[in-house]
């Protein structure tokens, strides 16, 4: 699925520190929970806790579930496999 491939690319970009490119991908689907999860992680990395919590809610996830965003991004990537 193209959306899944693009999401995987977004996660890999985030893991490699390219926040802006990853964010552009996360914004492609504001109704897909996995894209929202990526979006939440990115705002957590950015330090925008309020915006991050908004996206976690849209993803059906919790801000507190992961203390390390790298671990969380790897978990997101694994869930797409």
Tab-separated table of N, CA, C and O in Angstrom:
chain	number	residue	atom	x	y	z
A	1	UNK	N	0.851	-1.187	0.000
A	1	UNK	CA	0.000	0.000	0.000
A	1	UNK	C	0.889	1.239	0.000
A	1	UNK	O	1.828	1.364	0.773
A	2	UNK	N	0.595	2.178	-0.876
A	2	UNK	CA	1.415	3.380	-1.026
A	2	UNK	C	1.426	4.207	0.249
A	2	UNK	O	2.456	4.747	0.635
A	3	UNK	N	0.299	4.347	0.914
A	3	UNK	CA	0.243	5.123	2.150
A	3	UNK	C	1.148	4.537	3.219
A	3	UNK	O	1.845	5.264	3.934
A	4	UNK	N	1.174	3.220	3.306
A	4	UNK	CA	2.029	2.544	4.273
A	4	UNK	C	3.505	2.763	3.944
A	4	UNK	O	4.319	3.004	4.831
A	5	UNK	N	3.861	2.697	2.666
A	5	UNK	CA	5.243	2.940	2.250
A	5	UNK	C	5.655	4.363	2.577
A	5	UNK	O	6.771	4.601	3.055
A	6	UNK	N	4.777	5.300	2.340
A	6	UNK	CA	5.073	6.703	2.621
A	6	UNK	C	5.207	6.918	4.128
A	6	UNK	O	6.095	7.654	4.586
A	7	UNK	N	4.360	6.266	4.908
A	7	UNK	CA	4.436	6.377	6.359
A	7	UNK	C	5.751	5.791	6.867
A	7	UNK	O	6.418	6.388	7.718
A	8	UNK	N	6.144	4.633	6.339
A	8	UNK	CA	7.435	4.036	6.714
A	8	UNK	C	8.565	5.013	6.403
A	8	UNK	O	9.493	5.177	7.206
A	9	UNK	N	8.506	5.649	5.259
A	9	UNK	CA	9.519	6.632	4.890
A	9	UNK	C	9.533	7.781	5.888
A	9	UNK	O	10.597	8.247	6.301
A	10	UNK	N	8.352	8.231	6.306
A	10	UNK	CA	8.264	9.299	7.297
A	10	UNK	C	8.894	8.918	8.623
A	10	UNK	O	9.605	9.719	9.235
A	11	UNK	N	8.663	7.690	9.055
A	11	UNK	CA	9.244	7.221	10.316
A	11	UNK	C	10.761	7.160	10.184
A	11	UNK	O	11.500	7.598	11.076
A	12	UNK	N	11.248	6.638	9.057
A	12	UNK	CA	12.694	6.556	8.853
A	12	UNK	C	13.324	7.948	8.806
A	12	UNK	O	14.411	8.164	9.365
A	13	UNK	N	12.653	8.889	8.176
A	13	UNK	CA	13.149	10.264	8.166
A	13	UNK	C	13.225	10.824	9.586
A	13	UNK	O	14.207	11.474	9.958
A	14	UNK	N	12.209	10.558	10.386
A	14	UNK	CA	12.199	11.028	11.768
A	14	UNK	C	13.344	10.395	12.561
A	14	UNK	O	14.025	11.080	13.327
A	15	UNK	N	13.555	9.103	12.371
A	15	UNK	CA	14.642	8.421	13.067
A	15	UNK	C	16.006	8.985	12.674
A	15	UNK	O	16.947	8.945	13.460
A	16	UNK	N	16.091	9.512	11.456
A	16	UNK	CA	17.345	10.091	10.971
A	16	UNK	C	17.443	11.592	11.230
A	16	UNK	O	18.363	12.243	10.743
A	17	UNK	N	16.470	12.132	11.961
A	17	UNK	CA	16.545	13.527	12.370
A	17	UNK	C	16.009	14.545	11.380
A	17	UNK	O	16.193	15.745	11.581
A	18	UNK	N	15.341	14.087	10.330
A	18	UNK	CA	14.771	15.030	9.355
A	18	UNK	C	13.322	15.330	9.738
A	18	UNK	O	12.377	14.819	9.139
A	19	UNK	N	13.159	16.171	10.766
A	19	UNK	CA	11.856	16.469	11.332
A	19	UNK	C	10.914	17.071	10.290
A	19	UNK	O	9.757	16.660	10.189
A	20	UNK	N	11.399	18.027	9.520
A	20	UNK	CA	10.522	18.733	8.572
A	20	UNK	C	9.983	17.813	7.486
A	20	UNK	O	8.794	17.853	7.173
A	21	UNK	N	10.831	16.973	6.908
A	21	UNK	CA	10.368	16.045	5.868
A	21	UNK	C	9.404	15.017	6.465
A	21	UNK	O	8.390	14.679	5.845
A	22	UNK	N	9.708	14.533	7.665
A	22	UNK	CA	8.818	13.575	8.332
A	22	UNK	C	7.474	14.223	8.643
A	22	UNK	O	6.415	13.603	8.475
A	23	UNK	N	7.505	15.482	9.065
A	23	UNK	CA	6.276	16.193	9.395
A	23	UNK	C	5.407	16.389	8.151
A	23	UNK	O	4.184	16.251	8.217
A	24	UNK	N	6.032	16.691	7.021
A	24	UNK	CA	5.271	16.838	5.770
A	24	UNK	C	4.539	15.547	5.434
A	24	UNK	O	3.392	15.579	4.964
A	25	UNK	N	5.159	14.417	5.694
A	25	UNK	CA	4.507	13.127	5.439
A	25	UNK	C	3.390	12.885	6.452
A	25	UNK	O	2.290	12.451	6.093
A	26	UNK	N	3.651	13.185	7.721
A	26	UNK	CA	2.635	12.975	8.766
A	26	UNK	C	1.370	13.761	8.468
A	26	UNK	O	0.263	13.313	8.796
A	27	UNK	N	1.503	14.905	7.833
A	27	UNK	CA	0.350	15.754	7.536
A	27	UNK	C	-0.469	15.261	6.343
A	27	UNK	O	-1.531	15.802	6.076
A	28	UNK	N	-0.020	14.228	5.656
A	28	UNK	CA	-0.725	13.749	4.464
A	28	UNK	C	-2.061	13.092	4.770
A	28	UNK	O	-2.934	13.053	3.910
A	29	UNK	N	-2.211	12.536	5.961
A	29	UNK	CA	-3.472	11.865	6.305
A	29	UNK	C	-3.806	12.113	7.769
A	29	UNK	O	-3.306	11.411	8.647
A	30	UNK	N	-4.657	13.097	7.999
A	30	UNK	CA	-5.039	13.443	9.368
A	30	UNK	C	-6.151	12.565	9.918
A	30	UNK	O	-6.584	12.752	11.045
A	31	UNK	N	-6.600	11.590	9.128
A	31	UNK	CA	-7.641	10.675	9.609
A	31	UNK	C	-7.094	9.273	9.858
A	31	UNK	O	-7.764	8.460	10.492
A	32	UNK	N	-5.892	8.971	9.398
A	32	UNK	CA	-5.282	7.649	9.590
A	32	UNK	C	-4.564	7.625	10.943
A	32	UNK	O	-3.670	8.440	11.181
A	33	UNK	N	-4.941	6.709	11.830
A	33	UNK	CA	-4.337	6.681	13.171
A	33	UNK	C	-2.814	6.538	13.162
A	33	UNK	O	-2.147	7.100	14.030
A	34	UNK	N	-2.257	5.815	12.209
A	34	UNK	CA	-0.808	5.652	12.175
A	34	UNK	C	-0.105	6.945	11.760
A	34	UNK	O	0.941	7.281	12.302
A	35	UNK	N	-0.667	7.667	10.818
A	35	UNK	CA	-0.117	8.969	10.446
A	35	UNK	C	-0.234	9.925	11.639
A	35	UNK	O	0.678	10.714	11.901
A	36	UNK	N	-1.349	9.843	12.364
A	36	UNK	CA	-1.529	10.678	13.558
A	36	UNK	C	-0.512	10.309	14.623
A	36	UNK	O	-0.005	11.194	15.336
A	37	UNK	N	-0.185	9.023	14.743
A	37	UNK	CA	0.814	8.580	15.719
A	37	UNK	C	2.173	9.188	15.370
A	37	UNK	O	2.875	9.719	16.232
A	38	UNK	N	2.552	9.125	14.093
A	38	UNK	CA	3.802	9.756	13.669
A	38	UNK	C	3.764	11.253	13.979
A	38	UNK	O	4.733	11.808	14.513
A	39	UNK	N	2.668	11.875	13.670
A	39	UNK	CA	2.507	13.317	13.907
A	39	UNK	C	2.691	13.616	15.399
A	39	UNK	O	3.382	14.578	15.779
A	40	UNK	N	2.107	12.789	16.259
A	40	UNK	CA	2.239	12.959	17.705
A	40	UNK	C	3.691	12.838	18.151
A	40	UNK	O	4.179	13.653	18.943
A	41	UNK	N	4.383	11.836	17.633
A	41	UNK	CA	5.797	11.635	17.980
A	41	UNK	C	6.631	12.843	17.569
A	41	UNK	O	7.515	13.281	18.315
A	42	UNK	N	6.356	13.356	16.399
A	42	UNK	CA	7.136	14.492	15.898
A	42	UNK	C	6.961	15.726	16.778
A	42	UNK	O	7.931	16.423	17.086
A	43	UNK	N	5.740	15.985	17.212
A	43	UNK	CA	5.523	17.141	18.086
A	43	UNK	C	6.088	16.887	19.490
A	43	UNK	O	6.502	17.833	20.169
A	44	UNK	N	6.163	15.610	19.888
A	44	UNK	CA	6.829	15.275	21.148
A	44	UNK	C	8.324	15.598	21.030
A	44	UNK	O	8.911	16.188	21.943
A	45	UNK	N	8.926	15.222	19.914
A	45	UNK	CA	10.338	15.521	19.662
A	45	UNK	C	10.556	17.030	19.672
A	45	UNK	O	11.537	17.523	20.245
A	46	UNK	N	9.644	17.749	19.060
A	46	UNK	CA	9.733	19.203	18.957
A	46	UNK	C	9.599	19.885	20.323
A	46	UNK	O	10.043	21.013	20.513
A	47	UNK	N	8.969	19.188	21.260
A	47	UNK	CA	8.745	19.765	22.582
A	47	UNK	C	7.404	20.459	22.719
A	47	UNK	O	7.144	21.127	23.713
A	48	UNK	N	6.538	20.279	21.733
A	48	UNK	CA	5.202	20.879	21.750
A	48	UNK	C	4.223	19.862	22.335
A	48	UNK	O	3.522	19.161	21.622
A	49	UNK	N	4.225	19.790	23.672
A	49	UNK	CA	3.446	18.774	24.375
A	49	UNK	C	1.949	18.865	24.091
A	49	UNK	O	1.285	17.841	23.904
A	50	UNK	N	1.401	20.056	24.049
A	50	UNK	CA	-0.030	20.233	23.819
A	50	UNK	C	-0.435	19.695	22.441
A	50	UNK	O	-1.403	18.943	22.314
A	51	UNK	N	0.305	20.075	21.424
A	51	UNK	CA	0.013	19.615	20.063
A	51	UNK	C	0.229	18.110	19.962
A	51	UNK	O	-0.554	17.388	19.326
A	52	UNK	N	1.276	17.622	20.612
A	52	UNK	CA	1.549	16.190	20.615
A	52	UNK	C	0.380	15.414	21.223
A	52	UNK	O	-0.077	14.418	20.659
A	53	UNK	N	-0.104	15.868	22.358
A	53	UNK	CA	-1.231	15.185	23.010
A	53	UNK	C	-2.480	15.175	22.120
A	53	UNK	O	-3.236	14.204	22.119
A	54	UNK	N	-2.691	16.245	21.387
A	54	UNK	CA	-3.825	16.300	20.445
A	54	UNK	C	-3.717	15.161	19.430
A	54	UNK	O	-4.694	14.445	19.179
A	55	UNK	N	-2.507	14.996	18.860
A	55	UNK	CA	-2.325	13.958	17.843
A	55	UNK	C	-2.349	12.562	18.439
A	55	UNK	O	-2.833	11.617	17.815
A	56	UNK	N	-1.864	12.407	19.672
A	56	UNK	CA	-1.988	11.100	20.331
A	56	UNK	C	-3.460	10.736	20.495
A	56	UNK	O	-3.849	9.583	20.267
A	57	UNK	N	-4.276	11.681	20.884
A	57	UNK	CA	-5.709	11.410	21.042
A	57	UNK	C	-6.328	10.978	19.710
A	57	UNK	O	-7.119	10.033	19.673
A	58	UNK	N	-5.952	11.661	18.626
A	58	UNK	CA	-6.467	11.279	17.301
A	58	UNK	C	-5.983	9.894	16.883
A	58	UNK	O	-6.658	9.198	16.134
A	59	UNK	N	-4.798	9.509	17.380
A	59	UNK	CA	-4.232	8.196	17.050
A	59	UNK	C	-4.780	7.095	17.957
A	59	UNK	O	-4.533	5.917	17.714
A	60	UNK	N	-5.497	7.484	19.022
A	60	UNK	CA	-5.986	6.489	19.983
A	60	UNK	C	-4.867	5.962	20.861
A	60	UNK	O	-4.903	4.812	21.294
A	61	UNK	N	-3.875	6.805	21.122
A	61	UNK	CA	-2.706	6.420	21.917
A	61	UNK	C	-2.486	7.428	23.030
A	61	UNK	O	-3.158	8.437	23.093
A	62	UNK	N	-1.494	7.130	23.884
A	62	UNK	CA	-1.230	8.013	25.028
A	62	UNK	C	0.186	8.574	24.959
A	62	UNK	O	1.134	7.847	24.664
A	63	UNK	N	0.326	9.832	25.270
A	63	UNK	CA	1.602	10.543	25.313
A	63	UNK	C	2.596	9.813	26.220
A	63	UNK	O	3.780	9.718	25.931
A	64	UNK	N	2.105	9.266	27.326
A	64	UNK	CA	2.956	8.668	28.357
A	64	UNK	C	3.433	7.247	28.047
A	64	UNK	O	4.245	6.706	28.795
A	65	UNK	N	2.955	6.635	26.988
A	65	UNK	CA	3.274	5.227	26.741
A	65	UNK	C	4.749	4.966	26.438
A	65	UNK	O	5.234	3.856	26.653
A	66	UNK	N	5.453	5.940	25.914
A	66	UNK	CA	6.877	5.790	25.608
A	66	UNK	C	7.634	6.988	26.174
A	66	UNK	O	7.236	8.128	25.958
A	67	UNK	N	8.739	6.719	26.842
A	67	UNK	CA	9.558	7.821	27.338
A	67	UNK	C	10.589	8.244	26.294
A	67	UNK	O	11.023	9.387	26.283
A	68	UNK	N	10.979	7.335	25.416
A	68	UNK	CA	11.961	7.623	24.367
A	68	UNK	C	11.282	7.607	23.001
A	68	UNK	O	10.710	6.595	22.604
A	69	UNK	N	11.366	8.723	22.301
A	69	UNK	CA	10.702	8.782	20.998
A	69	UNK	C	11.344	7.854	19.977
A	69	UNK	O	10.662	7.344	19.098
A	70	UNK	N	12.639	7.605	20.105
A	70	UNK	CA	13.283	6.653	19.193
A	70	UNK	C	12.661	5.272	19.321
A	70	UNK	O	12.382	4.607	18.322
A	71	UNK	N	12.438	4.839	20.556
A	71	UNK	CA	11.792	3.544	20.801
A	71	UNK	C	10.373	3.547	20.243
A	71	UNK	O	9.921	2.554	19.670
A	72	UNK	N	9.698	4.653	20.421
A	72	UNK	CA	8.317	4.747	19.937
A	72	UNK	C	8.265	4.714	18.417
A	72	UNK	O	7.427	4.024	17.824
A	73	UNK	N	9.166	5.440	17.769
A	73	UNK	CA	9.198	5.423	16.303
A	73	UNK	C	9.525	4.030	15.782
A	73	UNK	O	8.925	3.575	14.796
A	74	UNK	N	10.419	3.324	16.445
A	74	UNK	CA	10.730	1.943	16.033
A	74	UNK	C	9.522	1.032	16.240
A	74	UNK	O	9.264	0.134	15.434
A	75	UNK	N	8.749	1.274	17.300
A	75	UNK	CA	7.527	0.479	17.533
A	75	UNK	C	6.498	0.760	16.442
A	75	UNK	O	5.832	-0.154	15.955
A	76	UNK	N	6.377	2.017	16.046
A	76	UNK	CA	5.470	2.375	14.946
A	76	UNK	C	5.914	1.680	13.670
A	76	UNK	O	5.104	1.070	12.968
A	77	UNK	N	7.192	1.726	13.372
A	77	UNK	CA	7.721	1.089	12.169
A	77	UNK	C	7.456	-0.411	12.194
A	77	UNK	O	7.009	-0.984	11.196
A	78	UNK	N	7.675	-1.053	13.343
A	78	UNK	CA	7.444	-2.492	13.468
A	78	UNK	C	5.971	-2.833	13.271
A	78	UNK	O	5.635	-3.870	12.707
A	79	UNK	N	5.080	-1.950	13.704
A	79	UNK	CA	3.645	-2.219	13.553
A	79	UNK	C	3.197	-2.141	12.100
A	79	UNK	O	2.143	-2.663	11.754
A	80	UNK	N	4.005	-1.533	11.260
A	80	UNK	CA	3.668	-1.399	9.839
A	80	UNK	C	4.176	-2.561	9.011
A	80	UNK	O	3.833	-2.677	7.838
A	81	UNK	N	4.999	-3.416	9.609
A	81	UNK	CA	5.602	-4.543	8.875
A	81	UNK	C	4.595	-5.623	8.554
A	81	UNK	O	3.583	-5.758	9.122
